[in-house]
């Protein structure tokens, strides 16, 4: 892919793959431009994701951002689990091939859930695996906290079209998926 003169990329979609028992919902996807502190809400999702479900969140035309943030807007503390987040886009050129701009980019969460076997590192959500297997280190998860959040730094400003989220695939996969912000 070729960059434009100003290095701006086109971001066309984001995929998020989630987790948890009582429904992945009440999330927001936001795009943020770190250099200007400008953000755009891509979509707020109120309805629950099913176990193993994948959803594509269309960000509309012209949404620019260098950080994609997925956050819970719930008033009750609860974990946020994401098995995969994929951010698709293209450079601003004649090339229209979509690429996953989030793949193996730097990530962070407000907290990292750990048990005796696994640590649910935020980088697990951008490793390219859509398996939805929480306990095989393929998902990211926070501890149960208010306004749980996860984000990926795309390391450049992109035009964002879509975020794709896939939910955890086990018996606890009806998860509250929080609001997703592309910042």
PDB file of C-alpha atoms in Angstrom:
ATOM      1  CA  UNK A   1       0.000   0.000   0.000  1.00  0.00           C
ATOM      2  CA  UNK A   2       1.185   3.483  -0.819  1.00  0.00           C
ATOM      3  CA  UNK A   3       0.787   6.406   1.548  1.00  0.00           C
ATOM      4  CA  UNK A   4      -0.551   9.708   0.353  1.00  0.00           C
ATOM      5  CA  UNK A   5       1.599  12.828   0.628  1.00  0.00           C
ATOM      6  CA  UNK A   6       0.223  13.546   4.103  1.00  0.00           C
ATOM      7  CA  UNK A   7       0.377   9.905   5.214  1.00  0.00           C
ATOM      8  CA  UNK A   8      -3.362   9.627   5.871  1.00  0.00           C
ATOM      9  CA  UNK A   9      -4.867   6.165   5.558  1.00  0.00           C
ATOM     10  CA  UNK A  10      -8.480   5.258   4.912  1.00  0.00           C
ATOM     11  CA  UNK A  11     -10.032   3.122   7.634  1.00  0.00           C
ATOM     12  CA  UNK A  12     -13.127   1.332   6.433  1.00  0.00           C
ATOM     13  CA  UNK A  13     -14.211  -1.136   9.098  1.00  0.00           C
ATOM     14  CA  UNK A  14     -13.405  -2.381  12.579  1.00  0.00           C
ATOM     15  CA  UNK A  15     -14.123  -5.910  13.806  1.00  0.00           C
ATOM     16  CA  UNK A  16     -14.495  -6.662  17.519  1.00  0.00           C
ATOM     17  CA  UNK A  17     -14.896 -10.148  18.910  1.00  0.00           C
ATOM     18  CA  UNK A  18     -16.283 -10.231  22.439  1.00  0.00           C
ATOM     19  CA  UNK A  19     -16.951 -12.410  25.515  1.00  0.00           C
ATOM     20  CA  UNK A  20     -19.238 -13.020  28.699  1.00  0.00           C
ATOM     21  CA  UNK A  21     -22.383 -14.518  30.130  1.00  0.00           C
ATOM     22  CA  UNK A  22     -24.928 -11.736  30.514  1.00  0.00           C
ATOM     23  CA  UNK A  23     -24.595 -10.229  27.067  1.00  0.00           C
ATOM     24  CA  UNK A  24     -21.995  -8.144  25.264  1.00  0.00           C
ATOM     25  CA  UNK A  25     -23.830  -4.819  24.888  1.00  0.00           C
ATOM     26  CA  UNK A  26     -23.897  -1.167  25.925  1.00  0.00           C
ATOM     27  CA  UNK A  27     -20.604  -0.454  24.208  1.00  0.00           C
ATOM     28  CA  UNK A  28     -19.327   2.428  22.182  1.00  0.00           C
ATOM     29  CA  UNK A  29     -16.811   2.453  19.307  1.00  0.00           C
ATOM     30  CA  UNK A  30     -14.958   5.748  18.902  1.00  0.00           C
ATOM     31  CA  UNK A  31     -12.227   7.053  16.590  1.00  0.00           C
ATOM     32  CA  UNK A  32      -9.766   9.566  18.035  1.00  0.00           C
ATOM     33  CA  UNK A  33      -7.073  11.695  16.457  1.00  0.00           C
ATOM     34  CA  UNK A  34      -4.422  12.018  19.160  1.00  0.00           C
ATOM     35  CA  UNK A  35      -2.873  15.083  17.564  1.00  0.00           C
ATOM     36  CA  UNK A  36      -6.111  17.089  17.724  1.00  0.00           C
ATOM     37  CA  UNK A  37      -7.981  15.340  20.577  1.00  0.00           C
ATOM     38  CA  UNK A  38     -10.911  15.108  18.152  1.00  0.00           C
ATOM     39  CA  UNK A  39     -13.104  12.019  18.429  1.00  0.00           C
ATOM     40  CA  UNK A  40     -16.021  10.531  16.525  1.00  0.00           C
ATOM     41  CA  UNK A  41     -18.441   7.957  17.861  1.00  0.00           C
ATOM     42  CA  UNK A  42     -18.659   5.214  15.298  1.00  0.00           C
ATOM     43  CA  UNK A  43     -21.583   3.419  16.912  1.00  0.00           C
ATOM     44  CA  UNK A  44     -23.195   2.693  20.271  1.00  0.00           C
ATOM     45  CA  UNK A  45     -24.442  -0.873  20.598  1.00  0.00           C
ATOM     46  CA  UNK A  46     -27.197  -1.533  23.123  1.00  0.00           C
ATOM     47  CA  UNK A  47     -28.381  -5.020  22.197  1.00  0.00           C
ATOM     48  CA  UNK A  48     -26.485  -8.118  23.336  1.00  0.00           C
ATOM     49  CA  UNK A  49     -24.174 -10.158  21.117  1.00  0.00           C
ATOM     50  CA  UNK A  50     -24.758 -13.893  21.032  1.00  0.00           C
ATOM     51  CA  UNK A  51     -22.122 -16.447  21.952  1.00  0.00           C
ATOM     52  CA  UNK A  52     -19.457 -16.495  19.234  1.00  0.00           C
ATOM     53  CA  UNK A  53     -21.231 -13.763  17.253  1.00  0.00           C
ATOM     54  CA  UNK A  54     -19.318 -11.345  15.017  1.00  0.00           C
ATOM     55  CA  UNK A  55     -20.639  -7.874  14.249  1.00  0.00           C
ATOM     56  CA  UNK A  56     -19.420  -5.290  11.787  1.00  0.00           C
ATOM     57  CA  UNK A  57     -19.794  -1.712  12.913  1.00  0.00           C
ATOM     58  CA  UNK A  58     -19.925   0.631   9.927  1.00  0.00           C
ATOM     59  CA  UNK A  59     -18.276   3.927  10.732  1.00  0.00           C
ATOM     60  CA  UNK A  60     -19.649   5.867   7.794  1.00  0.00           C
ATOM     61  CA  UNK A  61     -17.680   7.940   5.287  1.00  0.00           C
ATOM     62  CA  UNK A  62     -14.830  10.197   6.309  1.00  0.00           C
ATOM     63  CA  UNK A  63     -14.295   9.028   9.907  1.00  0.00           C
ATOM     64  CA  UNK A  64     -10.634   9.631  10.755  1.00  0.00           C
ATOM     65  CA  UNK A  65      -8.684   8.351  13.716  1.00  0.00           C
ATOM     66  CA  UNK A  66      -5.430   6.968  15.040  1.00  0.00           C
ATOM     67  CA  UNK A  67      -6.904   5.161  18.067  1.00  0.00           C
ATOM     68  CA  UNK A  68      -9.915   2.838  18.233  1.00  0.00           C
ATOM     69  CA  UNK A  69     -11.466   2.609  21.692  1.00  0.00           C
ATOM     70  CA  UNK A  70     -14.032   0.049  22.872  1.00  0.00           C
ATOM     71  CA  UNK A  71     -15.582   1.037  26.181  1.00  0.00           C
ATOM     72  CA  UNK A  72     -18.386   0.044  28.487  1.00  0.00           C
ATOM     73  CA  UNK A  73     -20.837   2.746  29.466  1.00  0.00           C
ATOM     74  CA  UNK A  74     -22.651   0.662  32.061  1.00  0.00           C
ATOM     75  CA  UNK A  75     -23.208   1.922  35.596  1.00  0.00           C
ATOM     76  CA  UNK A  76     -22.452  -1.478  37.135  1.00  0.00           C
ATOM     77  CA  UNK A  77     -18.913  -2.855  37.341  1.00  0.00           C
ATOM     78  CA  UNK A  78     -18.429  -5.717  34.916  1.00  0.00           C
ATOM     79  CA  UNK A  79     -15.630  -7.186  32.863  1.00  0.00           C
ATOM     80  CA  UNK A  80     -15.030  -6.333  29.221  1.00  0.00           C
ATOM     81  CA  UNK A  81     -13.826  -9.295  27.172  1.00  0.00           C
ATOM     82  CA  UNK A  82     -12.780  -8.998  23.538  1.00  0.00           C
ATOM     83  CA  UNK A  83     -11.500 -11.990  21.602  1.00  0.00           C
ATOM     84  CA  UNK A  84     -10.527 -10.045  18.484  1.00  0.00           C
ATOM     85  CA  UNK A  85     -10.766  -6.458  17.257  1.00  0.00           C
ATOM     86  CA  UNK A  86     -10.048  -5.822  13.600  1.00  0.00           C
ATOM     87  CA  UNK A  87      -9.918  -2.358  12.072  1.00  0.00           C
ATOM     88  CA  UNK A  88     -10.183  -2.344   8.283  1.00  0.00           C
ATOM     89  CA  UNK A  89      -9.214   0.437   5.948  1.00  0.00           C
ATOM     90  CA  UNK A  90      -7.179   1.591   2.999  1.00  0.00           C
ATOM     91  CA  UNK A  91      -4.693   4.303   2.253  1.00  0.00           C
ATOM     92  CA  UNK A  92      -6.200   7.406   0.700  1.00  0.00           C
ATOM     93  CA  UNK A  93      -5.270   6.476  -2.859  1.00  0.00           C
ATOM     94  CA  UNK A  94      -6.893   4.736  -5.782  1.00  0.00           C
ATOM     95  CA  UNK A  95      -6.140   1.422  -4.037  1.00  0.00           C
ATOM     96  CA  UNK A  96      -9.348   0.186  -2.392  1.00  0.00           C
ATOM     97  CA  UNK A  97      -8.055  -3.070  -0.873  1.00  0.00           C
ATOM     98  CA  UNK A  98      -9.146  -3.306   2.769  1.00  0.00           C
ATOM     99  CA  UNK A  99      -6.489  -4.130   5.336  1.00  0.00           C
ATOM    100  CA  UNK A 100      -6.719  -4.856   9.061  1.00  0.00           C
ATOM    101  CA  UNK A 101      -4.993  -1.779  10.452  1.00  0.00           C
ATOM    102  CA  UNK A 102      -5.185  -3.009  14.065  1.00  0.00           C
ATOM    103  CA  UNK A 103      -3.274  -6.264  13.574  1.00  0.00           C
ATOM    104  CA  UNK A 104      -0.576  -6.537  16.299  1.00  0.00           C
ATOM    105  CA  UNK A 105      -0.654  -2.775  16.991  1.00  0.00           C
ATOM    106  CA  UNK A 106      -0.108  -1.475  20.572  1.00  0.00           C
ATOM    107  CA  UNK A 107      -3.105  -1.983  22.869  1.00  0.00           C
ATOM    108  CA  UNK A 108      -4.120  -1.184  26.437  1.00  0.00           C
ATOM    109  CA  UNK A 109      -6.990  -1.788  28.877  1.00  0.00           C
ATOM    110  CA  UNK A 110      -8.054  -0.200  32.170  1.00  0.00           C
ATOM    111  CA  UNK A 111      -7.268  -3.498  33.930  1.00  0.00           C
ATOM    112  CA  UNK A 112      -6.239  -7.012  32.916  1.00  0.00           C
ATOM    113  CA  UNK A 113      -8.197  -9.981  34.240  1.00  0.00           C
ATOM    114  CA  UNK A 114      -6.023 -12.845  35.457  1.00  0.00           C
ATOM    115  CA  UNK A 115      -6.782 -16.285  36.805  1.00  0.00           C
ATOM    116  CA  UNK A 116      -4.478 -19.125  37.858  1.00  0.00           C
ATOM    117  CA  UNK A 117      -4.045 -20.295  34.270  1.00  0.00           C
ATOM    118  CA  UNK A 118      -4.243 -17.305  31.926  1.00  0.00           C
ATOM    119  CA  UNK A 119      -3.685 -13.562  31.720  1.00  0.00           C
ATOM    120  CA  UNK A 120      -6.112 -11.944  29.277  1.00  0.00           C
ATOM    121  CA  UNK A 121      -3.661  -9.472  27.738  1.00  0.00           C
ATOM    122  CA  UNK A 122      -5.108  -6.612  25.634  1.00  0.00           C
ATOM    123  CA  UNK A 123      -2.854  -7.601  22.704  1.00  0.00           C
ATOM    124  CA  UNK A 124      -4.820 -10.866  22.387  1.00  0.00           C
ATOM    125  CA  UNK A 125      -7.653  -8.851  20.787  1.00  0.00           C
ATOM    126  CA  UNK A 126      -5.524  -7.891  17.767  1.00  0.00           C
ATOM    127  CA  UNK A 127      -3.633 -11.154  17.177  1.00  0.00           C
ATOM    128  CA  UNK A 128      -5.694 -12.120  14.124  1.00  0.00           C
ATOM    129  CA  UNK A 129      -7.448 -15.056  15.826  1.00  0.00           C
ATOM    130  CA  UNK A 130     -11.247 -15.057  15.762  1.00  0.00           C
ATOM    131  CA  UNK A 131     -11.456 -18.333  17.687  1.00  0.00           C
ATOM    132  CA  UNK A 132     -13.441 -16.903  20.609  1.00  0.00           C
ATOM    133  CA  UNK A 133     -11.696 -19.285  23.021  1.00  0.00           C
ATOM    134  CA  UNK A 134     -11.294 -17.164  26.135  1.00  0.00           C
ATOM    135  CA  UNK A 135      -9.316 -19.754  28.079  1.00  0.00           C
ATOM    136  CA  UNK A 136      -6.750 -20.425  25.348  1.00  0.00           C
ATOM    137  CA  UNK A 137      -5.178 -16.948  25.530  1.00  0.00           C
ATOM    138  CA  UNK A 138      -6.940 -15.742  22.391  1.00  0.00           C
ATOM    139  CA  UNK A 139      -9.089 -13.080  24.116  1.00  0.00           C
ATOM    140  CA  UNK A 140      -8.529  -9.924  26.143  1.00  0.00           C
ATOM    141  CA  UNK A 141     -10.548  -9.334  29.319  1.00  0.00           C
ATOM    142  CA  UNK A 142     -10.698  -6.690  32.028  1.00  0.00           C
ATOM    143  CA  UNK A 143     -11.584  -7.188  35.650  1.00  0.00           C
ATOM    144  CA  UNK A 144     -15.139  -6.201  36.628  1.00  0.00           C
ATOM    145  CA  UNK A 145     -14.880  -2.395  36.766  1.00  0.00           C
ATOM    146  CA  UNK A 146     -17.141   0.535  35.877  1.00  0.00           C
ATOM    147  CA  UNK A 147     -16.518   1.958  32.414  1.00  0.00           C
ATOM    148  CA  UNK A 148     -14.203  -0.886  31.427  1.00  0.00           C
ATOM    149  CA  UNK A 149     -12.192   0.028  28.361  1.00  0.00           C
ATOM    150  CA  UNK A 150      -9.824  -1.366  25.724  1.00  0.00           C
ATOM    151  CA  UNK A 151      -8.076   0.488  22.902  1.00  0.00           C
ATOM    152  CA  UNK A 152      -5.701  -0.020  19.998  1.00  0.00           C
ATOM    153  CA  UNK A 153      -3.253   2.622  18.760  1.00  0.00           C
ATOM    154  CA  UNK A 154      -3.225   2.519  14.947  1.00  0.00           C
ATOM    155  CA  UNK A 155      -0.042   4.649  14.988  1.00  0.00           C
ATOM    156  CA  UNK A 156      -1.307   6.958  12.237  1.00  0.00           C
ATOM    157  CA  UNK A 157      -4.518   8.753  11.328  1.00  0.00           C
ATOM    158  CA  UNK A 158      -6.764   6.621   9.130  1.00  0.00           C
ATOM    159  CA  UNK A 159     -10.136   7.081   7.473  1.00  0.00           C
ATOM    160  CA  UNK A 160     -12.252   4.505   9.282  1.00  0.00           C
ATOM    161  CA  UNK A 161     -15.115   2.643   7.667  1.00  0.00           C
ATOM    162  CA  UNK A 162     -15.870  -0.330   9.886  1.00  0.00           C
ATOM    163  CA  UNK A 163     -15.077  -2.025  13.197  1.00  0.00           C
ATOM    164  CA  UNK A 164     -15.804  -5.759  13.409  1.00  0.00           C
ATOM    165  CA  UNK A 165     -16.405  -7.364  16.826  1.00  0.00           C
ATOM    166  CA  UNK A 166     -16.651 -11.106  17.484  1.00  0.00           C
ATOM    167  CA  UNK A 167     -17.993 -12.417  20.779  1.00  0.00           C
ATOM    168  CA  UNK A 168     -16.646 -15.175  22.987  1.00  0.00           C
ATOM    169  CA  UNK A 169     -17.756 -18.569  21.724  1.00  0.00           C
ATOM    170  CA  UNK A 170     -18.319 -20.593  24.909  1.00  0.00           C
ATOM    171  CA  UNK A 171     -21.369 -21.017  27.170  1.00  0.00           C
ATOM    172  CA  UNK A 172     -20.750 -17.580  28.670  1.00  0.00           C
ATOM    173  CA  UNK A 173     -20.709 -15.840  25.315  1.00  0.00           C
ATOM    174  CA  UNK A 174     -23.861 -13.766  25.690  1.00  0.00           C
ATOM    175  CA  UNK A 175     -21.868 -10.780  26.841  1.00  0.00           C
ATOM    176  CA  UNK A 176     -22.560  -7.146  27.438  1.00  0.00           C
ATOM    177  CA  UNK A 177     -20.568  -5.582  24.632  1.00  0.00           C
ATOM    178  CA  UNK A 178     -19.816  -2.002  25.640  1.00  0.00           C
ATOM    179  CA  UNK A 179     -19.819   1.162  23.581  1.00  0.00           C
ATOM    180  CA  UNK A 180     -17.153   1.285  20.895  1.00  0.00           C
ATOM    181  CA  UNK A 181     -15.361   4.572  20.238  1.00  0.00           C
ATOM    182  CA  UNK A 182     -12.969   5.327  17.413  1.00  0.00           C
ATOM    183  CA  UNK A 183     -10.784   8.087  18.759  1.00  0.00           C
TER     184      UNK A 183
END
